[in-house]
Short mmCIF file of C-alpha atoms (C1' of nucleotides) in Angstrom, two decimals:
data_model
loop_
_atom_site.label_atom_id
_atom_site.label_comp_id
_atom_site.label_asym_id
_atom_site.label_seq_id
_atom_site.Cartn_x
_atom_site.Cartn_y
_atom_site.Cartn_z
CA MET A 779 240.03 85.49 237.00
CA THR A 780 240.38 82.41 239.11
CA LEU A 781 238.92 82.20 242.51
CA HIS A 782 241.80 82.42 244.94
CA GLU A 783 243.07 85.32 243.10
CA ARG A 784 239.59 87.03 243.56
CA ILE A 785 239.59 86.05 247.08
CA ARG A 786 242.96 87.49 247.46
CA GLN A 787 242.29 90.93 245.64
CA ASP A 788 238.90 91.27 247.64
CA PHE A 789 241.22 91.62 250.83
CA GLU A 790 244.23 93.14 249.33
CA ALA A 791 241.63 96.09 248.18
CA ARG A 792 240.09 96.14 251.81
CA ILE A 793 243.34 96.49 253.47
CA LEU A 794 244.80 99.04 251.26
CA SER A 795 241.60 101.24 251.36
CA GLY A 796 241.82 101.19 255.31
CA GLU A 797 238.35 99.37 255.58
CA LEU A 798 240.63 96.79 257.25
CA ALA A 799 243.03 98.60 259.62
CA PRO A 800 246.42 97.07 260.50
CA GLY A 801 246.21 94.78 263.39
CA GLU A 802 242.44 93.86 262.78
CA ARG A 803 241.49 90.37 262.56
CA LEU A 804 240.12 88.72 259.43
CA PRO A 805 237.57 85.79 259.22
CA THR A 806 238.71 82.71 259.52
CA GLU A 807 239.14 80.01 256.82
CA GLN A 808 236.31 78.47 257.88
CA ALA A 809 234.12 81.42 257.57
CA LEU A 810 235.38 82.46 254.37
CA MET A 811 235.05 79.13 252.92
CA ALA A 812 231.46 79.37 253.77
CA HIS A 813 231.17 82.86 252.44
CA TYR A 814 232.92 82.04 248.93
CA GLY A 815 231.56 78.65 248.98
CA CYS A 816 234.78 76.77 248.07
CA ALA A 817 237.11 74.63 249.70
CA ARG A 818 239.40 75.61 252.61
CA MET A 819 242.59 74.95 250.38
CA THR A 820 241.30 77.54 247.97
CA VAL A 821 240.88 80.20 250.93
CA ASN A 822 244.09 79.01 252.10
CA LYS A 823 246.05 79.59 248.90
CA ALA A 824 244.74 83.07 248.83
CA LEU A 825 245.57 84.04 252.54
CA SER A 826 249.00 82.40 252.23
CA ALA A 827 249.86 84.50 249.33
CA LEU A 828 248.65 87.60 251.09
CA ALA A 829 250.88 86.48 253.96
CA VAL A 830 253.98 85.91 251.76
CA ALA A 831 253.12 89.51 250.08
CA GLY A 832 253.44 90.77 253.76
CA LEU A 833 249.84 92.03 253.90
CA VAL A 834 248.73 89.86 256.45
CA GLU A 835 250.33 87.91 259.24
CA ARG A 836 249.08 84.45 260.10
CA ARG A 837 249.30 82.97 263.47
CA LYS A 838 248.11 79.36 264.44
CA LYS A 839 244.77 79.28 266.59
CA ALA A 840 244.81 82.96 266.67
CA GLY A 841 244.03 83.71 263.20
CA SER A 842 244.88 85.91 260.45
CA PHE A 843 245.74 89.85 260.99
CA VAL A 844 246.30 92.81 258.84
CA ALA A 845 249.99 93.55 259.09
CA ARG A 846 251.42 96.78 259.95
CA PRO A 847 252.91 98.40 256.76
CA ARG A 848 256.50 98.66 256.64
CA LEU A 849 257.86 101.66 255.32
CA HIS A 850 261.51 100.61 255.40
CA SER A 851 261.93 98.97 251.90
CA MET A 852 261.26 100.18 248.53
CA VAL A 853 262.42 98.58 245.21
CA LEU A 854 265.09 100.32 243.74
CA ASP A 855 265.50 100.28 240.04
CA ILE A 856 269.10 100.11 238.94
CA PRO A 857 269.20 100.49 235.27
CA ASP A 858 271.98 99.08 233.10
CA LEU A 859 273.73 102.22 231.66
CA ALA A 860 274.28 101.05 228.20
CA GLN A 861 270.84 99.71 227.83
CA GLN A 862 268.94 102.58 229.30
CA LEU A 863 270.78 104.82 226.93
CA THR A 864 270.27 103.02 223.88
CA ALA A 865 266.61 102.61 224.76
CA SER A 866 266.22 106.29 225.03
CA GLY A 867 267.71 106.76 221.27
CA ARG A 868 271.14 107.80 222.37
CA ARG A 869 274.15 106.15 221.67
CA HIS A 870 276.25 104.68 224.24
CA ALA A 871 279.96 104.10 224.15
CA PHE A 872 282.39 103.10 226.98
CA ARG A 873 286.01 104.22 226.85
CA LEU A 874 288.61 102.48 228.88
CA THR A 875 290.96 104.84 230.27
CA GLY A 876 293.07 102.51 232.70
CA ARG A 877 293.69 98.95 232.89
CA ARG A 878 296.03 97.16 235.26
CA LEU A 879 296.22 93.84 237.12
CA ARG A 880 297.82 94.27 240.51
CA PRO A 881 297.88 92.28 243.61
CA ALA A 882 295.07 93.03 246.14
CA ALA A 883 296.00 95.35 249.00
CA VAL A 884 294.68 94.88 252.75
CA ALA A 885 292.32 97.91 251.98
CA ASP A 886 290.77 96.13 248.94
CA ALA A 887 289.43 93.38 251.33
CA GLY A 888 286.56 95.33 252.29
CA LEU A 889 285.38 96.05 248.50
CA VAL A 890 286.11 92.67 246.78
CA ALA A 891 286.44 89.84 249.65
CA GLN A 892 288.94 86.89 249.19
CA ALA A 893 290.58 88.49 246.03
CA ARG A 894 294.40 88.11 245.92
CA ARG A 895 294.64 89.65 242.64
CA LEU A 896 292.57 92.64 241.02
CA LEU A 897 291.88 93.69 237.69
CA GLN A 898 291.63 97.33 238.03
CA LEU A 899 289.58 99.50 235.20
CA GLU A 900 288.88 103.13 234.89
CA GLY A 901 286.64 104.57 232.07
CA VAL A 902 284.15 106.80 230.93
CA HIS A 903 280.45 106.36 229.72
CA GLN A 904 279.61 108.44 226.78
CA ALA A 905 276.29 109.29 225.56
CA ASP A 906 276.08 110.46 222.13
CA GLY A 907 279.96 111.01 222.28
CA LEU A 908 279.77 113.24 225.60
CA PRO A 909 281.12 112.00 228.84
CA PHE A 910 278.11 110.83 230.95
CA ALA A 911 279.64 108.81 233.87
CA LEU A 912 283.01 108.01 235.21
CA GLU A 913 283.43 104.39 236.25
CA GLN A 914 286.14 102.65 238.70
CA ARG A 915 286.02 99.17 238.83
CA LEU A 916 287.92 96.22 240.54
CA ILE A 917 287.34 92.69 239.54
CA SER A 918 288.53 89.61 241.25
CA ALA A 919 290.98 87.76 239.19
CA GLU A 920 290.38 84.64 241.07
CA ALA A 921 286.45 84.71 240.98
CA VAL A 922 286.34 85.86 237.32
CA PRO A 923 289.41 84.65 235.44
CA ALA A 924 287.96 85.34 232.03
CA ALA A 925 287.90 89.07 232.70
CA LEU A 926 291.51 89.11 231.89
CA GLU A 927 290.58 88.33 228.21
CA ALA A 928 287.78 90.42 227.78
CA ASP A 929 287.34 93.46 225.61
CA PHE A 930 285.57 96.05 227.68
CA GLU A 931 285.35 98.60 225.17
CA ALA A 932 283.15 96.52 222.99
CA GLN A 933 281.01 95.57 226.01
CA PRO A 934 281.49 97.94 228.94
CA PRO A 935 282.49 95.95 232.35
CA GLY A 936 278.90 96.23 233.89
CA SER A 937 277.08 94.63 231.08
CA TRP A 938 279.98 92.04 230.33
CA LEU A 939 279.91 90.87 234.07
CA LEU A 940 276.13 90.82 234.11
CA ALA A 941 276.43 88.20 231.23
CA HIS A 942 279.34 86.31 232.32
CA VAL A 943 279.18 85.94 236.16
CA PRO A 944 276.25 85.05 237.94
CA TRP A 945 276.06 86.69 241.37
CA THR A 946 273.86 86.14 244.43
CA GLU A 947 274.37 89.22 246.69
CA ALA A 948 274.84 92.94 245.84
CA GLU A 949 274.97 96.10 248.01
CA THR A 950 274.62 99.38 246.65
CA ARG A 951 275.55 102.81 248.38
CA ILE A 952 274.27 106.10 247.11
CA LEU A 953 276.08 109.42 248.24
CA ALA A 954 276.65 112.88 246.92
CA VAL A 955 280.17 114.17 246.39
CA GLY A 956 281.86 116.99 244.74
CA ALA A 957 283.95 116.28 241.67
CA SER A 958 287.97 116.19 242.13
CA GLU A 959 290.01 118.06 239.62
CA ALA A 960 290.77 114.78 237.78
CA GLU A 961 287.17 113.63 237.85
CA ALA A 962 285.97 116.96 236.77
CA ALA A 963 288.44 116.88 234.00
CA ALA A 964 287.29 113.46 232.56
CA LEU A 965 283.81 114.17 232.97
CA ALA A 966 284.37 118.02 231.47
CA VAL A 967 282.56 119.77 234.21
CA PRO A 968 283.97 122.14 236.58
CA ALA A 969 285.63 120.98 239.58
CA GLY A 970 283.67 120.61 242.66
CA THR A 971 280.53 119.83 240.51
CA PRO A 972 277.97 117.85 242.87
CA CYS A 973 277.81 114.28 241.58
CA LEU A 974 275.84 111.22 242.47
CA CYS A 975 278.13 108.71 243.45
CA VAL A 976 276.98 104.99 243.33
CA GLU A 977 279.28 102.34 244.84
CA ARG A 978 278.17 98.88 244.37
CA ARG A 979 279.73 95.73 245.70
CA THR A 980 278.91 92.24 244.34
CA TRP A 981 279.24 88.70 245.73
CA ARG A 982 278.68 85.21 244.77
CA LEU A 983 278.22 82.89 247.48
CA GLY A 984 280.34 85.10 249.80
CA GLU A 985 283.17 85.62 247.42
CA GLY A 986 283.69 88.96 246.22
CA ILE A 987 283.29 89.58 242.36
CA THR A 988 283.54 93.21 241.77
CA PHE A 989 283.35 96.65 243.27
CA VAL A 990 282.32 99.68 241.06
CA ARG A 991 282.08 103.31 241.91
CA GLN A 992 280.29 105.39 239.25
CA LEU A 993 280.09 109.11 239.37
CA PHE A 994 277.26 111.00 237.70
CA PRO A 995 277.71 114.65 237.24
CA GLY A 996 274.62 116.73 238.80
CA ASP A 997 271.52 116.57 237.14
CA SER A 998 272.58 114.09 234.29
CA TYR A 999 271.21 111.16 236.21
CA ASP A 1000 269.06 110.24 239.06
CA MET A 1001 267.66 107.00 240.68
CA VAL A 1002 264.06 106.47 241.06
CA ALA A 1003 262.65 103.84 243.59
CA ARG A 1004 259.09 102.83 243.68
CA PHE A 1005 256.64 101.30 246.01
CA GLY A 1006 253.38 99.94 245.04
CA PRO A 1007 250.76 97.11 245.72
CA ALA A 1008 252.41 93.82 245.27
CA PRO A 1009 252.06 92.38 241.82
CA ARG A 1010 249.26 89.90 240.98
CA GLY A 1011 250.00 86.35 240.81
CA MET B 1310 261.43 71.09 257.59
CA THR B 1311 258.48 70.57 255.73
CA LEU B 1312 258.82 68.66 252.42
CA HIS B 1313 257.72 71.54 249.92
CA GLU B 1314 260.16 73.82 251.90
CA ARG B 1315 263.03 71.32 251.38
CA ILE B 1316 262.23 70.95 247.56
CA ARG B 1317 262.31 74.67 247.08
CA GLN B 1318 265.48 74.85 249.06
CA ASP B 1319 267.16 72.34 247.21
CA PHE B 1320 266.44 73.97 243.92
CA GLU B 1321 267.09 77.33 245.39
CA ALA B 1322 270.86 76.19 246.25
CA ARG B 1323 271.37 74.65 242.99
CA ILE B 1324 270.28 77.79 241.42
CA LEU B 1325 272.09 80.24 243.29
CA SER B 1326 275.20 77.96 243.22
CA GLY B 1327 275.23 78.02 239.46
CA GLU B 1328 274.71 74.39 238.96
CA LEU B 1329 271.39 75.06 237.43
CA ALA B 1330 272.44 77.83 234.94
CA PRO B 1331 269.98 80.73 233.87
CA GLY B 1332 267.56 79.55 230.92
CA GLU B 1333 268.02 75.87 232.26
CA ARG B 1334 265.14 73.44 232.40
CA LEU B 1335 264.39 71.82 235.30
CA PRO B 1336 262.34 68.76 235.97
CA THR B 1337 258.90 68.46 235.29
CA GLU B 1338 256.51 68.18 238.29
CA GLN B 1339 255.98 64.52 237.21
CA ALA B 1340 259.76 63.75 237.64
CA LEU B 1341 260.18 65.51 240.97
CA MET B 1342 257.23 63.88 242.42
CA ALA B 1343 258.79 60.43 241.22
CA HIS B 1344 262.17 61.81 242.69
CA TYR B 1345 260.81 62.77 245.97
CA GLY B 1346 258.28 60.26 246.39
CA CYS B 1347 255.43 62.68 246.97
CA ALA B 1348 252.20 64.09 245.60
CA ARG B 1349 252.28 66.68 242.88
CA MET B 1350 250.46 69.36 244.72
CA THR B 1351 253.64 69.41 246.99
CA VAL B 1352 255.84 69.75 244.27
CA ASN B 1353 253.89 72.50 242.71
CA LYS B 1354 253.86 74.31 245.79
CA ALA B 1355 257.60 74.32 245.97
CA LEU B 1356 257.87 75.22 242.48
CA SER B 1357 255.13 78.03 242.30
CA ALA B 1358 256.96 79.82 245.41
CA LEU B 1359 260.29 79.87 243.53
CA ALA B 1360 258.20 81.28 240.67
CA VAL B 1361 256.68 84.24 242.84
CA ALA B 1362 260.31 84.45 244.60
CA GLY B 1363 261.52 85.26 240.82
CA LEU B 1364 263.92 82.54 240.63
CA VAL B 1365 262.28 80.38 238.11
CA GLU B 1366 259.97 81.12 235.24
CA ARG B 1367 256.96 78.58 234.60
CA ARG B 1368 255.74 78.06 231.06
CA LYS B 1369 252.72 75.83 230.53
CA LYS B 1370 253.57 72.79 228.40
CA ALA B 1371 257.16 74.06 228.28
CA GLY B 1372 258.21 73.54 231.98
CA SER B 1373 260.11 75.38 234.55
CA PHE B 1374 263.16 77.29 233.92
CA VAL B 1375 265.82 78.99 235.78
CA ALA B 1376 265.10 82.70 235.55
CA ARG B 1377 267.79 85.31 234.27
CA PRO B 1378 268.82 87.47 237.29
CA ARG B 1379 267.25 90.88 237.36
CA LEU B 1380 269.77 93.67 238.19
CA HIS B 1381 266.93 96.03 238.01
CA SER B 1382 265.34 95.82 241.10
CA MET B 1383 266.93 95.86 244.66
CA VAL B 1384 265.31 96.72 247.98
CA LEU B 1385 266.16 100.08 249.17
CA ASP B 1386 266.31 100.86 253.02
CA ILE B 1387 264.42 103.96 253.63
CA PRO B 1388 265.26 104.72 257.47
CA ASP B 1389 263.12 106.89 259.44
CA LEU B 1390 265.26 109.85 260.22
CA ALA B 1391 264.31 110.13 263.81
CA GLN B 1392 264.44 106.68 264.31
CA GLN B 1393 267.81 105.82 262.87
CA LEU B 1394 269.45 108.64 264.67
CA THR B 1395 268.12 107.73 267.92
CA ALA B 1396 269.14 104.12 267.45
CA SER B 1397 272.54 105.33 266.82
CA GLY B 1398 272.59 107.03 270.20
CA ARG B 1399 272.26 110.55 268.95
CA ARG B 1400 269.58 112.89 270.12
CA HIS B 1401 267.18 113.85 267.09
CA ALA B 1402 265.27 117.10 266.81
CA PHE B 1403 263.16 118.80 264.06
CA ARG B 1404 262.90 122.47 264.01
CA LEU B 1405 260.13 123.96 262.01
CA THR B 1406 261.24 127.18 260.07
CA GLY B 1407 258.36 127.74 258.02
CA ARG B 1408 254.37 126.82 257.75
CA ARG B 1409 251.78 128.04 255.81
CA LEU B 1410 248.52 126.89 254.19
CA ARG B 1411 248.00 127.90 250.41
CA PRO B 1412 245.89 127.27 247.66
CA ALA B 1413 247.48 124.68 245.21
CA ALA B 1414 249.00 126.07 242.08
CA VAL B 1415 248.98 124.18 238.83
CA ALA B 1416 252.52 123.36 239.08
CA ASP B 1417 251.91 121.46 242.31
CA ALA B 1418 249.54 118.91 240.41
CA GLY B 1419 252.82 116.95 239.74
CA LEU B 1420 253.73 116.73 243.36
CA VAL B 1421 250.56 116.28 245.05
CA ALA B 1422 248.10 115.06 242.96
CA GLN B 1423 244.31 116.35 243.35
CA ALA B 1424 245.26 118.37 246.35
CA ARG B 1425 243.33 121.98 246.39
CA ARG B 1426 245.02 123.22 249.34
CA LEU B 1427 248.45 122.47 250.35
CA LEU B 1428 250.24 122.72 253.85
CA GLN B 1429 253.65 123.79 253.17
CA LEU B 1430 256.37 122.95 255.50
CA GLU B 1431 260.00 123.70 255.91
CA GLY B 1432 262.39 122.75 258.76
CA VAL B 1433 265.79 121.41 259.73
CA HIS B 1434 266.53 118.11 261.18
CA GLN B 1435 269.08 118.40 263.93
CA ALA B 1436 271.20 115.48 265.30
CA ASP B 1437 272.75 116.61 268.83
CA GLY B 1438 271.89 120.11 268.06
CA LEU B 1439 273.67 120.39 264.64
CA PRO B 1440 271.89 120.83 261.23
CA PHE B 1441 271.87 117.45 259.64
CA ALA B 1442 269.15 117.50 256.99
CA LEU B 1443 266.78 120.37 255.27
CA GLU B 1444 263.14 119.23 254.64
CA GLN B 1445 260.65 120.94 252.42
CA ARG B 1446 257.10 119.38 252.46
CA LEU B 1447 253.74 119.63 250.94
CA ILE B 1448 250.80 118.09 252.41
CA SER B 1449 247.32 117.86 250.85
CA ALA B 1450 244.92 119.45 253.34
CA GLU B 1451 241.98 117.56 251.67
CA ALA B 1452 243.75 113.93 252.12
CA VAL B 1453 245.06 114.89 255.60
CA PRO B 1454 242.78 117.33 257.30
CA ALA B 1455 244.40 116.36 260.66
CA ALA B 1456 247.63 117.50 259.67
CA LEU B 1457 246.64 121.17 260.10
CA GLU B 1458 246.15 120.65 263.94
CA ALA B 1459 249.32 118.71 264.36
CA ASP B 1460 252.48 119.61 266.36
CA PHE B 1461 255.52 119.16 264.07
CA GLU B 1462 258.12 120.18 266.44
CA ALA B 1463 257.02 117.34 268.97
CA GLN B 1464 256.77 114.85 266.04
CA PRO B 1465 258.53 115.58 262.72
CA PRO B 1466 255.95 115.44 259.85
CA GLY B 1467 257.62 112.24 258.39
CA SER B 1468 257.05 110.43 261.59
CA TRP B 1469 253.69 111.99 261.85
CA LEU B 1470 252.46 111.11 258.62
CA LEU B 1471 253.65 107.48 258.95
CA ALA B 1472 251.74 107.15 262.05
CA HIS B 1473 248.74 108.79 260.98
CA VAL B 1474 247.97 108.29 257.31
CA PRO B 1475 248.27 104.77 255.55
CA TRP B 1476 249.55 105.13 251.99
CA THR B 1477 249.51 102.54 249.14
CA GLU B 1478 251.97 103.98 246.62
CA ALA B 1479 255.36 105.93 247.00
CA GLU B 1480 258.15 106.97 244.57
CA THR B 1481 261.71 108.25 245.69
CA ARG B 1482 263.95 109.99 243.55
CA ILE B 1483 267.50 110.52 244.61
CA LEU B 1484 269.97 112.80 242.87
CA ALA B 1485 272.92 115.39 243.80
CA VAL B 1486 272.80 118.97 243.88
CA GLY B 1487 274.66 121.80 245.13
CA ALA B 1488 273.30 123.80 248.27
CA SER B 1489 271.89 127.06 247.15
CA GLU B 1490 272.91 130.11 249.36
CA ALA B 1491 269.68 129.90 251.26
CA GLU B 1492 270.26 125.97 251.83
CA ALA B 1493 273.57 126.28 252.80
CA ALA B 1494 272.94 128.76 255.47
CA ALA B 1495 270.37 126.65 256.93
CA LEU B 1496 272.62 123.57 257.02
CA ALA B 1497 275.78 125.76 258.12
CA VAL B 1498 277.75 124.45 255.24
CA PRO B 1499 279.53 126.41 252.20
CA ALA B 1500 277.31 127.29 249.39
CA GLY B 1501 277.65 124.77 246.65
CA THR B 1502 278.48 121.71 249.03
CA PRO B 1503 277.35 118.76 247.06
CA CYS B 1504 274.13 117.25 248.68
CA LEU B 1505 272.08 114.37 248.30
CA CYS B 1506 268.49 115.18 247.38
CA VAL B 1507 265.94 112.83 248.40
CA GLU B 1508 262.31 113.58 246.68
CA ARG B 1509 259.46 111.32 247.69
CA ARG B 1510 255.96 111.56 246.56
CA THR B 1511 253.25 109.35 248.43
CA TRP B 1512 249.74 108.30 247.29
CA ARG B 1513 246.67 106.67 248.71
CA LEU B 1514 244.62 105.06 246.14
CA GLY B 1515 245.68 107.71 243.67
CA GLU B 1516 245.23 110.65 245.57
CA GLY B 1517 248.55 112.50 246.50
CA ILE B 1518 249.22 112.75 250.04
CA THR B 1519 252.54 114.41 250.39
CA PHE B 1520 255.63 115.28 248.82
CA VAL B 1521 258.86 115.86 250.45
CA ARG B 1522 262.35 117.06 249.48
CA GLN B 1523 265.17 116.40 251.85
CA LEU B 1524 268.67 117.67 251.56
CA PHE B 1525 271.56 115.91 253.02
CA PRO B 1526 275.00 117.53 252.81
CA GLY B 1527 277.95 115.76 251.33
CA ASP B 1528 279.32 112.85 253.48
CA SER B 1529 276.45 113.15 256.47
CA TYR B 1530 274.47 110.85 254.92
CA ASP B 1531 274.00 107.89 252.41
CA MET B 1532 271.57 105.21 251.34
CA VAL B 1533 272.11 101.40 251.13
CA ALA B 1534 270.48 99.20 249.01
CA ARG B 1535 270.91 95.46 249.21
CA PHE B 1536 269.73 92.52 247.38
CA GLY B 1537 270.22 88.98 248.46
CA PRO B 1538 268.65 85.54 248.14
CA ALA B 1539 264.90 85.70 248.77
CA PRO B 1540 264.06 85.12 252.50
CA ARG B 1541 262.89 81.86 253.29
CA GLY B 1542 259.05 81.33 253.68
"C1'" DC C 1068 245.58 82.98 293.19
"C1'" DC C 1069 248.94 80.87 290.51
"C1'" DG C 1070 250.47 77.24 287.81
"C1'" DC C 1071 249.95 73.21 285.24
"C1'" DC C 1072 247.33 70.15 282.18
"C1'" DT C 1073 243.70 69.24 278.88
"C1'" DT C 1074 240.75 70.78 275.49
"C1'" DT C 1075 239.59 73.16 271.19
"C1'" DT C 1076 240.03 76.18 267.69
"C1'" DT C 1077 242.71 77.55 263.91
"C1'" DT C 1078 246.26 77.39 260.67
"C1'" DG C 1079 249.94 74.16 258.06
"C1'" DT C 1080 250.99 70.22 255.59
"C1'" DA C 1081 250.35 66.39 252.55
"C1'" DT C 1082 247.56 63.47 249.20
"C1'" DA C 1083 244.55 61.71 245.43
"C1'" DT C 1084 241.72 63.20 242.09
"C1'" DA C 1085 239.63 65.62 238.52
"C1'" DC C 1086 239.27 69.14 235.06
"C1'" DA C 1087 240.92 73.50 232.73
"C1'" DT C 1088 244.42 75.75 230.01
"C1'" DT C 1089 247.78 76.51 226.85
"C1'" DA C 1090 251.92 76.32 224.30
"C1'" DT C 1091 254.63 73.38 221.86
"C1'" DC C 1092 255.20 69.59 218.46
"C1'" DG C 1093 254.38 67.08 214.59
"C1'" DA C 1094 251.45 65.72 210.97
"C1'" DA C 1095 248.27 66.67 207.51
"C1'" DA C 1096 246.76 69.69 204.17
"C1'" DA C 1097 247.40 73.45 200.85
"C1'" DT D 138 257.60 74.51 201.22
"C1'" DT D 139 254.33 76.48 204.23
"C1'" DT D 140 250.18 76.72 206.65
"C1'" DT D 141 246.98 74.96 209.62
"C1'" DC D 142 245.33 72.32 212.97
"C1'" DG D 143 244.61 68.98 216.32
"C1'" DA D 144 247.24 65.64 219.89
"C1'" DT D 145 249.94 66.07 223.75
"C1'" DA D 146 252.44 67.24 227.54
"C1'" DA D 147 253.13 70.46 231.12
"C1'" DT D 148 251.37 73.45 234.19
"C1'" DG D 149 246.90 75.81 236.66
"C1'" DT D 150 243.06 75.46 239.64
"C1'" DA D 151 239.76 73.50 242.54
"C1'" DT D 152 238.00 69.56 245.85
"C1'" DA D 153 237.40 66.66 249.57
"C1'" DT D 154 240.07 64.62 252.90
"C1'" DA D 155 243.37 63.59 256.81
"C1'" DC D 156 246.30 64.63 260.27
"C1'" DA D 157 249.89 67.49 262.34
"C1'" DA D 158 251.19 71.55 265.05
"C1'" DA D 159 250.56 75.31 267.78
"C1'" DA D 160 248.68 78.40 270.61
"C1'" DA D 161 244.82 80.10 273.10
"C1'" DA D 162 241.21 79.14 276.45
"C1'" DG D 163 239.63 77.04 280.11
"C1'" DG D 164 239.45 73.75 283.82
"C1'" DC D 165 241.49 71.73 287.93
"C1'" DG D 166 244.41 71.15 291.88
"C1'" DG D 167 247.78 73.08 294.71
#
DNA sequence: CCGCCTTTTTTGTATATACATTATCGAAAA
DNA sequence: TTTTCGATAATGTATATACAAAAAAGGCGG
């Protein structure tokens, strides 16, 4: 293990263990460079890394302080459906049940910004032949002209877009809804079945690319978010 | 703006704009140091920062490459219920409906690791006097002895724990369920109402602190996760 | 006692240098 | 042709040094 990595881990451990409380000041670079017998740049690198990781806050002249922990953000794993299913040994298929190209309405502006024509897709994800999730999607014909030619049964829209269109921003909304009659029929569940509804909007430099609404019946799917110590590096 | 910051932003912009495609190789440190007329350490700092931000991948001898965008992680905002409600002008209250101290069963080990006695709480979050969310919680009596004395109506368990117990790991699971008879009654909604169910386990250095299960009826609540360009540093 | 200026401490940035590490490429050997 | 092995090119780490910037601390005069 390298020296600046070791210094970093030393303090990471002491902070996470609570030995160094939030707000507490930690030694100056001078003191640390004497303690570890190294150059100031080395200490600096370790402390700077802790700062970008959010574990400490550094202020000129004042010193370095243990940061207050922030609960308010966690990393949410958003798996690719096809990839996740095949990884667990099941066969994934996407059946397209609707496809049309239409002009964008005023109400669509909040979903796919700046689009004038929208490719509207509807389909069902199947796992081993059984319906698994319902997908409704809008794709901006201006932002992704190639989508008009794509075969979305060979590759589901999500995977296709991921491979063909770089995006810079995304927002995901998660809520619970009951399945409507039509949705329930497509998913082969009773009407009103509680479903996890995932809505995602994606942008590229401010221009809307796609909006997708996925419906997962009840217990067939859940999302997991984790938070742990920052990865080493 | 400092030089290494400028170099970093230059490439961040070129990557996000798509000018530099994923997988594409970017100039060597030698080339950049000639281009910007600076020392290699300065270029190194910029590229290293891009690497920790996940925008580029660096391999010895091979060079630096634009990283493939990862859809698989987004930042999930996990709001503090009380804080969020009061911020939006509504009055928050927590009504404790059940509280008992009991020995941990075998089945609890997956929820609160290493706990021998568990403080089991049940209560309802209210917004402006109306039931808003149901909360069931287990707290390890060993990890958080002070919880036995706490007044959880003055400060809800979530806020109290946040203020009193530092944690190092957390995992959140989100799924959709229908409200049971008892749950529906407590929330004043019809039985079977689709609810967003948030389950969170929290650890401190491997020792389980708490497990919580929150139930939000239907459309009263949703979660939002965002992904955007890495913050400047 | 308050406000302003100077000093000093501490972090931030940049450079030149040296050596370590390691994946890749190409040449030599089997 | 295939394997092996070394040269090489690229990043990774560490050091000593210099100066800049900012903010706290202290002193000084009003």
